[in-house]
Amino acid sequence: MNANDDGISRWRRVADGIRSAVSEGRIGEQLPPETELAAQFGVNRHTVRRAIAVLSTEGLLRAERGRGTFVNAVQPRVVYPIGTRARFSENMMRQSLEPSGRLIHAEVIAADAVQAKLLLCGAGAPLHRVEHLAVAAGAPMSRSVSLFSAERFPGIISAYAESGSITKALEREGLADYRRKETRLTAERVSMRDVELLNCAPDSIVLVSQAIDVDLEDRPIQSIVTRFLADRMELVFTNPPAHSN
């Protein structure tokens, strides 16, 4: 460990190390003693205890008095295919999970240069900015910020608020179908807003998807940034079948 690491970096690294060891099977049913973990990660026992406390809050570990710290059964992640047709409700229903969506915040903004390029509109054009939460079986899975042309989809905010579905809201606005053109994926630690809205631990990881959806004439209809909780969602990238010559 780097001697310049601050306390937060140390316990987070220990927590990440334990989490990885559990997922990879290097730690089985029970954690090694605190002294052994402290030596392994090059930290003191107080740092190890803090990491274990965070992982216990997440539900990964449990302490049993007089016996030690044990690993709880890991809940399977919800599978979310990322392909040309990315539909949250459809994906959840295929897994017998009840989907729902909740409008968090909406406003009209002026497109900046980056947004104008993504949506092929003029700089300064009015855009609906819609922040929304995706829920499956009562648990928050992701939060998203979508941008739509206010001129093309003037009622998108009220349509989403009533339906809880982007697809249904677009249908109400006259768009029968659309497809995913591009998805870019990165990963980072949660923000304070993620912690608040996704009900997760402050050191959790989110998978950040930046995507563009287009209509069947290849015109951009939505720019969307989605933050998926990595310990609840598994993103699966699907490719269309190859066409034979």
mmCIF file of C-alpha atoms in Angstrom, residues 3 42 52 70 105 133 145 149 174 184 186-187 208 221 234:
data_model
loop_
_atom_site.group_PDB
_atom_site.id
_atom_site.type_symbol
_atom_site.label_atom_id
_atom_site.label_comp_id
_atom_site.label_asym_id
_atom_site.label_seq_id
_atom_site.Cartn_x
_atom_site.Cartn_y
_atom_site.Cartn_z
ATOM 1 C CA ALA A 3 2.063 5.352 2.413
ATOM 2 C CA GLY A 42 -0.804 -3.952 4.876
ATOM 3 C CA ILE A 52 -15.961 -5.420 7.244
ATOM 4 C CA PHE A 70 -19.186 -15.183 7.605
ATOM 5 C CA HIS A 105 -36.965 15.651 -11.739
ATOM 6 C CA LEU A 133 -35.449 5.888 -11.495
ATOM 7 C CA VAL A 145 -30.955 11.276 -17.180
ATOM 8 C CA SER A 149 -36.147 17.459 -28.196
ATOM 9 C CA GLY A 174 -46.267 9.321 -31.700
ATOM 10 C CA ARG A 184 -20.492 3.551 -24.171
ATOM 11 C CA THR A 186 -17.530 3.152 -17.941
ATOM 12 C CA ALA A 187 -17.415 2.468 -14.188
ATOM 13 C CA VAL A 208 -22.307 4.220 -16.332
ATOM 14 C CA ILE A 221 -34.563 10.714 -30.315
ATOM 15 C CA GLU A 234 -25.343 -7.563 -14.865
#
